[in-house]
Amino acid sequence: MQTFDAVVIGAGAAGLFCAGIAGQRGLRVLLVDHAEKLAEKIRISGGGRCNFTNREAGPANFLSANPHFCRSALARYTAHDFIALVQRHRIAFHEKHKGQLFCDGSSDEIVAMLVRECEQGGVTRWQPCAVEAIRRAGKTFELDTDRGPVRSAQVVIATGGLSIPKIGASDFGYRIARQFGHRIVETRPALVPLTFDAAAWTPFTPLAGLSLPARVETGEGRTRGQFLEDLLFTHRGLSGPAILQISTYWRPGEPIRLDLAPELDLRAALRAAKTLSRRQLGNELAEILPRRLAETWLADQPDLADRPLPEVRDRDLERLSSELERWELTPSGTEGYRKAEVTAGGVDTRALSSQSMESQHQGGLYFIGEVVDVTGWLGGYNFQWAWASAAACAGALQAARG
Ligand code: FDA
């Protein structure tokens, strides 16, 4: 039986990074992945340009049942550490928006960089290769794989979440976690468009394709999320960065609240218009907001839309402003794992070491990346968690342990 110091299962962002560091520290590392193609999620990320980190990444940008868990790893391996690595590999990049860093060229450069790091560490990679079972055998683990049995004192689970099953996502990591006595914080699609009942959404279908800045919020207290980003109307509901962000905080049955005019004082603008203009309210609103939104919003109130502004009662202006600034609506669901960028929930961090990602139930077993219950905002944060948790784990792995 072949023996390694560490077997890393999942050659995605976290697995490749962890294997490379551990290999360069002198460990004999086997990296195994069941997918035909290497690191597809990195390749398709960021629209093909991989938003590989966020300059501002910190614990406040992550959601978890145990919010402090991610602190240590994020502090010990920061966005600046990853930027330095990218620069060492001479990959050109730029900042797009709110600290988000993208490759100038393509995501393939990040994959190639991670592969070079693994090669420098002499990492053995078996791909495609499925792991059928993992057992504890004395002080080591035995793994049954497509390419025969393997023995290792340390096993790192880096198999990611459930999103985009067609490119290799599986529930393997959660199954192994349960096998070794771990709890799973309920998983759900996140960074995903929200959908609405067809009948309730019909009045808004003419808005499909419209994008505008909006403030969106949901939840209360510790579970409250709030973002100011672009909102996109779709045929089935809402999408765009504002909605992807809030989807991670949204819980079924709960409403979301939208301010469709976050960058102006709508009340004041309408009142001022009333004193200055004799235009119809509908036409004035279409100057202040996108025309399609104004028309659709007033479509079922033609009397109000056609009324000259000086004849519109203040309280109608007040009501209209409130409706647009505090539009409350309850999604019926999400577009699911098929469209979700990440999976929220996962291996409960309360039984993992925040220093090393090692299981407190089973020494030598580690969980890193998205399989863990740490979910980042949209904007490079999820990759930063993959890098940081991988670095924490790789630093703790030991050569010829046990
Ligand atoms: P990842 O999913 O990268 O890797 C898991 C690996 O495990 C896969 O290679 C899979 O084949 C393998 N695997 C699964 N089951 C297995 C099994 N049973 N046996 C063997 N191997 C198995 N994030 C970000 O920060 N910036 C961005 O720009 C984007 N953009 C983006 C776009 C899209 C379309 C998606 C779907 C996601 C993003 N993300 C993102 C999220 C980001 O891709 C994600 O959080 C990380 O890839 C997670 O890294 P992991 O290594 O944990 O899992």
XYZ file of C-alpha atoms and ligand atoms in Angstrom:
455
model
C 0.000 0.000 0.000
C 1.350 3.459 -0.891
C 1.997 5.695 2.091
C 1.964 9.495 2.252
C 2.372 12.050 5.039
C -0.882 13.717 3.996
C -3.670 13.017 1.513
C -5.618 16.077 0.385
C -9.024 15.257 -1.120
C -10.290 17.896 -3.564
C -7.957 19.749 -5.934
C -9.903 23.006 -5.934
C -8.751 26.323 -4.500
C -8.166 25.168 -0.923
C -6.819 21.699 -1.754
C -4.287 22.839 -4.364
C -3.037 25.615 -2.119
C -2.737 23.383 0.951
C -0.984 20.592 -0.966
C 1.560 23.023 -2.456
C 2.517 24.540 0.901
C 2.695 21.173 2.658
C 4.793 19.709 -0.170
C 7.194 22.635 -0.010
C 7.541 22.050 3.726
C 8.916 18.616 2.884
C 5.824 16.438 3.314
C 4.998 13.615 0.904
C 1.579 14.774 -0.268
C -1.051 13.053 -2.412
C -3.738 15.295 -3.928
C -6.824 13.479 -5.234
C -9.809 14.805 -7.217
C -12.642 12.915 -8.905
C -13.335 15.523 -11.606
C -11.998 15.179 -15.166
C -10.894 18.812 -15.309
C -8.691 20.574 -12.795
C -10.105 23.401 -10.637
C -13.101 24.204 -12.814
C -14.559 26.532 -10.198
C -11.474 28.709 -10.220
C -11.558 28.717 -14.010
C -15.181 29.928 -14.253
C -14.883 32.316 -11.316
C -15.110 36.059 -11.641
C -16.509 35.756 -15.164
C -13.299 33.940 -16.252
C -10.972 36.450 -14.559
C -11.048 35.033 -11.011
C -11.738 37.575 -8.289
C -8.970 35.894 -6.311
C -9.111 37.981 -3.131
C -10.362 41.181 -1.572
C -7.946 43.753 -0.168
C -10.344 44.473 2.693
C -11.103 40.859 3.673
C -11.741 40.509 7.393
C -13.963 38.482 9.730
C -16.901 40.895 9.255
C -17.218 39.716 5.639
C -18.034 36.137 6.606
C -21.067 34.322 7.946
C -20.882 31.321 10.262
C -22.783 29.860 13.204
C -19.513 30.572 15.053
C -18.542 34.041 13.783
C -15.144 34.250 15.536
C -13.833 30.983 14.102
C -12.403 32.501 10.911
C -10.432 35.248 12.713
C -7.236 33.401 13.393
C -6.722 31.926 9.912
C -7.648 35.194 8.179
C -5.227 37.135 10.379
C -2.354 34.719 9.802
C -2.757 34.484 6.020
C -4.077 37.787 4.668
C -5.114 39.104 1.267
C -1.693 40.802 1.145
C 0.070 37.464 1.502
C -1.863 36.079 -1.462
C -1.263 39.265 -3.485
C 2.481 38.830 -2.854
C 2.280 35.267 -4.203
C 0.388 36.418 -7.307
C 3.038 39.098 -7.855
C 5.868 36.573 -7.453
C 4.246 34.577 -10.256
C 4.061 37.768 -12.357
C 0.298 37.602 -12.801
C -1.105 41.001 -13.760
C -4.245 42.061 -11.880
C -6.452 45.046 -11.223
C -8.922 46.274 -8.611
C -12.459 46.475 -9.906
C -14.753 47.606 -7.112
C -14.619 47.718 -3.311
C -11.229 45.991 -2.975
C -12.028 43.150 -5.408
C -8.913 41.953 -7.255
C -9.195 40.251 -10.660
C -6.638 38.851 -13.114
C -6.055 41.103 -16.135
C -5.766 37.970 -18.270
C -7.625 34.860 -17.201
C -8.400 32.633 -14.210
C -6.204 29.964 -15.822
C -3.212 31.944 -14.555
C -4.271 31.338 -10.950
C -4.768 27.617 -11.643
C -1.338 27.447 -13.323
C 0.221 29.252 -10.352
C -1.264 26.756 -7.884
C -0.094 23.843 -10.038
C 3.452 25.281 -10.153
C 3.408 25.608 -6.364
C 2.369 21.938 -6.099
C 5.102 20.901 -8.537
C 7.676 22.789 -6.473
C 6.486 20.797 -3.485
C 6.709 17.484 -5.356
C 2.990 16.851 -4.801
C 1.606 13.651 -6.372
C -1.739 14.344 -8.055
C -4.227 11.641 -8.988
C -7.030 13.016 -11.150
C -9.597 11.827 -12.024
C -9.605 9.515 -9.053
C -12.488 8.873 -6.668
C -12.073 8.114 -2.990
C -14.564 5.416 -2.043
C -13.955 5.141 1.686
C -11.794 6.418 4.524
C -11.156 4.306 7.642
C -9.148 4.734 10.755
C -6.548 1.945 11.091
C -4.544 2.334 14.282
C -2.676 5.621 14.115
C -3.275 6.178 10.422
C -6.060 6.399 7.882
C -6.631 3.955 5.056
C -8.310 5.222 1.922
C -9.854 3.142 -0.857
C -9.374 4.937 -4.158
C -9.878 4.112 -7.848
C -6.129 3.696 -8.060
C -5.810 1.367 -5.105
C -5.506 1.689 -1.340
C -3.464 4.442 0.290
C -2.240 4.966 3.846
C -1.664 8.336 5.490
C -1.523 9.716 9.029
C -3.248 12.902 7.907
C -6.254 13.478 5.661
C -7.415 16.918 4.541
C -10.965 17.263 3.248
C -11.112 20.085 0.683
C -14.074 18.914 -1.388
C -15.949 22.246 -1.368
C -19.711 22.785 -1.253
C -22.734 21.637 -3.233
C -23.015 24.422 -5.775
C -22.721 23.677 -9.495
C -22.976 19.869 -9.300
C -22.269 19.513 -13.020
C -18.603 20.466 -12.487
C -17.870 18.026 -9.681
C -19.500 19.331 -6.496
C -20.453 16.526 -4.114
C -21.570 15.956 -0.546
C -18.483 13.827 0.132
C -16.988 16.223 2.684
C -20.175 16.310 4.747
C -20.458 12.508 4.665
C -16.905 12.065 5.915
C -17.497 14.709 8.599
C -20.562 12.810 9.842
C -18.680 9.524 9.724
C -16.174 10.947 12.206
C -18.816 12.428 14.512
C -19.087 15.998 13.211
C -22.279 18.031 13.086
C -23.196 19.787 9.871
C -24.708 23.259 10.061
C -27.617 23.003 7.636
C -26.432 23.736 4.108
C -28.216 26.096 1.738
C -27.483 27.785 -1.596
C -25.915 31.246 -1.146
C -24.765 34.069 -3.429
C -27.764 33.042 -5.519
C -30.667 34.821 -7.300
C -33.982 34.956 -5.414
C -37.275 33.838 -6.956
C -40.907 34.771 -6.329
C -44.296 33.136 -6.875
C -45.176 33.505 -10.537
C -48.495 35.242 -9.777
C -46.948 37.717 -7.331
C -44.129 38.484 -9.744
C -46.244 39.043 -12.888
C -46.555 42.841 -12.387
C -42.747 43.121 -12.322
C -41.895 40.931 -15.321
C -41.793 43.990 -17.640
C -38.749 45.060 -15.617
C -36.656 41.996 -16.594
C -33.166 43.149 -17.561
C -33.363 46.450 -15.649
C -30.423 47.123 -13.338
C -30.198 49.925 -10.777
C -28.410 50.619 -7.487
C -30.441 49.559 -4.450
C -30.007 49.151 -0.746
C -31.213 45.733 0.386
C -31.545 44.286 3.847
C -32.964 41.304 5.686
C -32.920 39.792 9.161
C -32.628 41.425 12.550
C -29.880 41.841 15.125
C -26.880 39.558 14.647
C -28.362 37.944 11.565
C -29.101 41.241 9.807
C -27.433 41.840 6.462
C -27.439 45.090 4.521
C -25.800 45.951 1.191
C -25.792 48.821 -1.288
C -25.069 47.309 -4.704
C -26.663 46.889 -8.115
C -29.985 45.088 -8.315
C -31.101 43.214 -11.435
C -34.708 42.346 -12.279
C -35.121 38.941 -13.963
C -38.105 37.069 -15.403
C -38.422 34.974 -12.246
C -37.285 37.402 -9.584
C -34.256 39.382 -8.508
C -30.533 39.023 -9.041
C -27.436 41.225 -9.335
C -24.759 41.765 -6.669
C -27.203 43.284 -4.143
C -29.380 40.176 -4.218
C -26.525 37.655 -4.346
C -25.116 39.307 -1.224
C -28.399 39.355 0.689
C -29.257 35.774 -0.347
C -26.599 34.509 2.076
C -28.453 36.185 4.964
C -31.966 35.434 3.734
C -33.966 32.679 5.456
C -37.046 31.040 3.837
C -40.263 32.761 4.838
C -38.485 36.006 5.772
C -38.982 39.227 3.805
C -36.275 41.342 2.214
C -36.503 45.145 2.223
C -35.358 47.235 -0.721
C -34.680 50.927 -1.128
C -34.931 51.556 -4.871
C -33.701 55.149 -4.584
C -30.820 54.860 -2.121
C -28.766 57.681 -3.516
C -31.301 60.465 -3.255
C -33.941 61.875 -0.918
C -36.963 60.840 -2.972
C -39.472 62.648 -0.730
C -37.579 65.918 -1.002
C -37.101 65.500 -4.761
C -40.847 64.939 -5.347
C -41.866 67.800 -3.060
C -39.460 70.152 -4.791
C -40.812 69.036 -8.175
C -44.353 69.739 -6.973
C -43.511 73.382 -6.350
C -41.614 73.830 -9.622
C -43.316 71.728 -12.286
C -46.755 71.144 -13.748
C -45.740 67.822 -15.225
C -47.676 64.638 -14.585
C -46.379 62.664 -11.612
C -45.564 59.646 -13.812
C -43.365 61.742 -16.106
C -41.590 63.394 -13.186
C -40.926 60.055 -11.490
C -39.485 58.760 -14.757
C -36.917 61.596 -14.621
C -35.868 60.682 -11.091
C -35.885 56.873 -11.418
C -35.334 54.634 -14.453
C -38.338 55.195 -16.751
C -39.308 51.514 -16.894
C -39.386 51.296 -13.108
C -41.495 54.448 -12.782
C -43.981 53.234 -15.392
C -44.297 49.749 -13.942
C -44.592 51.042 -10.408
C -47.519 53.313 -11.279
C -49.105 50.960 -13.841
C -51.964 50.034 -11.501
C -52.496 53.652 -10.385
C -53.140 55.466 -13.712
C -55.078 58.291 -11.994
C -52.067 59.123 -9.872
C -49.561 58.708 -12.703
C -51.479 61.119 -14.981
C -52.211 63.755 -12.332
C -50.296 67.057 -12.693
C -47.863 67.371 -9.794
C -49.415 70.442 -8.104
C -52.667 68.445 -7.789
C -51.021 65.424 -6.128
C -51.647 65.358 -2.387
C -48.580 65.468 -0.140
C -49.672 62.272 1.507
C -49.741 60.477 -1.870
C -46.187 61.659 -2.525
C -45.268 60.493 0.947
C -46.823 57.062 0.379
C -45.148 56.682 -3.028
C -41.745 57.577 -1.556
C -42.201 55.110 1.304
C -43.219 52.316 -1.075
C -40.145 52.820 -3.216
C -37.747 53.326 -0.313
C -39.067 50.478 1.771
C -40.331 47.862 -0.637
C -40.839 44.732 1.421
C -41.270 41.423 -0.370
C -40.904 37.774 0.528
C -39.040 35.513 -1.902
C -40.534 32.073 -2.483
C -37.079 30.539 -2.872
C -33.734 30.730 -4.644
C -32.400 29.492 -7.972
C -30.771 26.665 -5.988
C -27.363 24.987 -6.117
C -27.486 25.015 -9.908
C -26.919 28.789 -9.856
C -25.449 29.393 -6.387
C -21.837 30.579 -6.233
C -21.371 29.003 -2.820
C -22.915 26.781 -0.173
C -23.639 28.373 3.200
C -23.468 26.125 6.269
C -21.238 23.057 6.348
C -18.940 21.337 8.831
C -19.679 22.869 12.241
C -16.611 24.842 13.274
C -17.240 24.294 16.984
C -15.499 20.930 16.680
C -12.564 22.204 14.584
C -9.387 23.944 15.715
C -9.397 27.540 14.460
C -5.571 27.401 14.444
C -5.168 24.329 12.235
C -8.643 23.273 10.984
C -8.041 19.875 12.633
C -11.002 17.861 13.868
C -11.393 17.738 17.625
C -13.096 14.351 17.243
C -10.435 12.680 15.129
C -6.773 13.703 15.257
C -5.144 13.913 11.829
C -8.401 14.793 10.029
C -8.724 18.358 8.677
C -11.458 20.345 6.885
C -10.634 23.424 4.783
C -12.314 25.769 2.308
C -15.985 25.897 1.481
C -16.902 22.564 3.088
C -16.505 24.356 6.441
C -19.317 26.523 7.838
C -17.654 29.816 6.862
C -19.265 31.702 3.972
C -17.869 34.892 2.506
C -19.572 37.788 0.814
C -19.437 38.194 -2.930
C -16.168 39.869 -3.945
C -13.175 37.549 -3.545
C -13.829 36.673 0.094
C -14.576 33.000 -0.512
C -11.245 32.451 -2.224
C -9.502 34.313 0.600
C -11.103 31.864 3.043
C -9.928 28.944 0.871
C -6.325 30.307 0.883
C -6.324 31.225 4.593
C -7.847 27.979 5.884
C -5.523 25.984 3.589
C -2.460 27.855 4.874
C -3.513 27.311 8.508
C -3.893 23.589 7.880
C -0.729 23.183 5.792
C 1.315 24.821 8.521
C 0.049 22.290 11.043
C 0.552 19.130 8.974
C 3.587 17.127 10.015
C 6.018 14.930 8.140
C 6.026 11.216 9.004
C 3.599 11.691 11.862
C 2.297 8.797 13.885
P -13.699 23.914 -4.789
O -15.116 23.764 -5.197
O -12.851 24.940 -5.427
O -12.937 22.517 -4.958
C -13.471 21.322 -4.495
C -12.855 20.212 -5.307
O -13.208 18.971 -4.696
C -13.352 20.164 -6.739
O -12.255 20.132 -7.618
C -14.165 18.873 -6.808
O -14.059 18.220 -8.045
C -13.506 18.056 -5.705
N -14.374 17.026 -5.157
C -15.667 17.149 -4.759
N -16.110 15.969 -4.314
C -15.090 15.093 -4.431
C -14.952 13.720 -4.148
N -15.978 13.005 -3.658
N -13.777 13.123 -4.394
C -12.735 13.842 -4.914
N -12.813 15.139 -5.212
C -13.983 15.768 -4.965
N -15.200 33.071 -5.061
C -14.409 34.170 -5.020
O -13.797 34.437 -3.983
N -14.264 34.956 -6.123
C -14.907 34.699 -7.310
O -14.701 35.388 -8.321
C -15.787 33.576 -7.334
N -16.534 33.320 -8.457
C -17.304 32.186 -8.503
C -18.057 31.928 -9.657
C -18.847 30.791 -9.729
C -19.686 30.539 -10.961
C -18.874 29.880 -8.634
C -19.679 28.619 -8.697
C -18.154 30.168 -7.481
C -17.372 31.318 -7.391
N -16.652 31.619 -6.234
C -15.871 32.754 -6.198
C -16.653 30.721 -5.053
C -15.357 29.890 -5.067
O -15.196 29.290 -6.337
C -15.405 28.796 -3.993
O -15.765 29.351 -2.757
C -14.045 28.125 -3.882
O -13.707 27.503 -5.105
C -14.054 27.081 -2.759
O -12.820 26.424 -2.770
P -12.739 24.902 -2.267
O -11.353 24.466 -2.585
O -13.241 24.787 -0.900
O -13.753 24.122 -3.213
